Amino acid sequence: MNRASKTGANEINTYLRQFDREQLLELGAVLYEMVKKQCQTGFDDRGQPVTKKHFAALNGMRKILKDRDAS
């Protein structure tokens, strides 16, 4: 990871720390629906074709939300 990517990741992590677990899970649910729709249409929000990364993100989010609903 290059320096700019690390800086961006640190800024995102700092921002996300202000939320509690439930708020983050709700955000994850919204993001899940967004990625799910993109995978169904075949294009992301910029009009680019979806990739394996989109499906990997969808599956990762699905697992997290499934674990949340089970607890």
CSV table of C-alpha atoms in Angstrom, one decimal:
chain,number,residue,atom,x,y,z
A,1,MET,CA,0.0,0.0,0.0
A,2,ASN,CA,1.4,3.4,-0.9
A,3,ARG,CA,1.7,6.4,1.4
A,4,ALA,CA,-1.4,8.1,-0.1
A,5,SER,CA,-3.5,4.9,0.3
A,6,LYS,CA,-2.4,4.6,4.0
A,7,THR,CA,-3.2,8.2,4.7
A,8,GLY,CA,-6.7,7.8,3.2
A,9,ALA,CA,-7.3,4.5,5.1
A,10,ASN,CA,-6.2,6.2,8.4
A,11,GLU,CA,-8.6,9.1,7.7
A,12,ILE,CA,-11.5,6.7,7.1
A,13,ASN,CA,-10.7,4.7,10.2
A,14,THR,CA,-10.5,7.8,12.3
A,15,TYR,CA,-13.9,8.9,11.0
A,16,LEU,CA,-15.5,5.5,11.5
A,17,ARG,CA,-14.3,5.3,15.2
A,18,GLN,CA,-16.9,7.9,16.1
A,19,PHE,CA,-19.7,5.4,15.5
A,20,ASP,CA,-20.8,2.6,17.7
A,21,ARG,CA,-21.1,-1.0,16.5
A,22,GLU,CA,-24.8,-0.9,15.7
A,23,GLN,CA,-24.4,2.3,13.7
A,24,LEU,CA,-21.7,0.7,11.6
A,25,LEU,CA,-23.8,-2.4,11.0
A,26,GLU,CA,-26.6,-0.2,9.8
A,27,LEU,CA,-24.2,1.5,7.5
A,28,GLY,CA,-23.0,-1.9,6.3
A,29,ALA,CA,-26.6,-2.9,5.6
A,30,VAL,CA,-27.1,0.2,3.4
A,31,LEU,CA,-23.8,-0.5,1.6
A,32,TYR,CA,-24.8,-4.1,1.1
A,33,GLU,CA,-28.0,-3.1,-0.6
A,34,MET,CA,-26.1,-0.7,-2.8
A,35,VAL,CA,-23.5,-3.3,-3.9
A,36,LYS,CA,-26.3,-5.9,-4.3
A,37,LYS,CA,-28.1,-3.7,-6.8
A,38,GLN,CA,-24.9,-3.0,-8.6
A,39,CYS,CA,-24.2,-6.7,-9.0
A,40,GLN,CA,-27.7,-7.3,-10.2
A,41,THR,CA,-27.5,-4.5,-12.9
A,42,GLY,CA,-23.9,-5.4,-13.8
A,43,PHE,CA,-22.6,-1.9,-13.4
A,44,ASP,CA,-21.3,0.1,-10.5
A,45,ASP,CA,-22.3,3.7,-9.5
A,46,ARG,CA,-19.8,5.1,-12.1
A,47,GLY,CA,-21.2,3.0,-14.9
A,48,GLN,CA,-18.3,0.6,-14.9
A,49,PRO,CA,-18.8,-3.1,-15.2
A,50,VAL,CA,-18.8,-5.0,-11.8
A,51,THR,CA,-15.8,-7.1,-11.1
A,52,LYS,CA,-14.9,-10.0,-8.8
A,53,LYS,CA,-14.1,-7.4,-6.2
A,54,HIS,CA,-17.8,-6.3,-6.1
A,55,PHE,CA,-18.9,-9.9,-5.6
A,56,ALA,CA,-16.3,-10.5,-2.9
A,57,ALA,CA,-17.5,-7.3,-1.1
A,58,LEU,CA,-21.1,-8.4,-1.4
A,59,ASN,CA,-20.3,-11.9,0.0
A,60,GLY,CA,-18.2,-10.4,2.9
A,61,MET,CA,-21.0,-8.0,3.8
A,62,ARG,CA,-23.6,-10.7,3.5
A,63,LYS,CA,-21.6,-12.8,6.1
A,64,ILE,CA,-21.3,-9.9,8.5
A,65,LEU,CA,-25.0,-9.1,8.3
A,66,LYS,CA,-25.9,-12.7,8.7
A,67,ASP,CA,-23.8,-12.9,11.8
A,68,ARG,CA,-25.4,-9.7,13.1
A,69,ASP,CA,-28.9,-11.1,12.6
A,70,ALA,CA,-28.0,-14.4,14.3
A,71,SER,CA,-26.8,-12.6,17.5
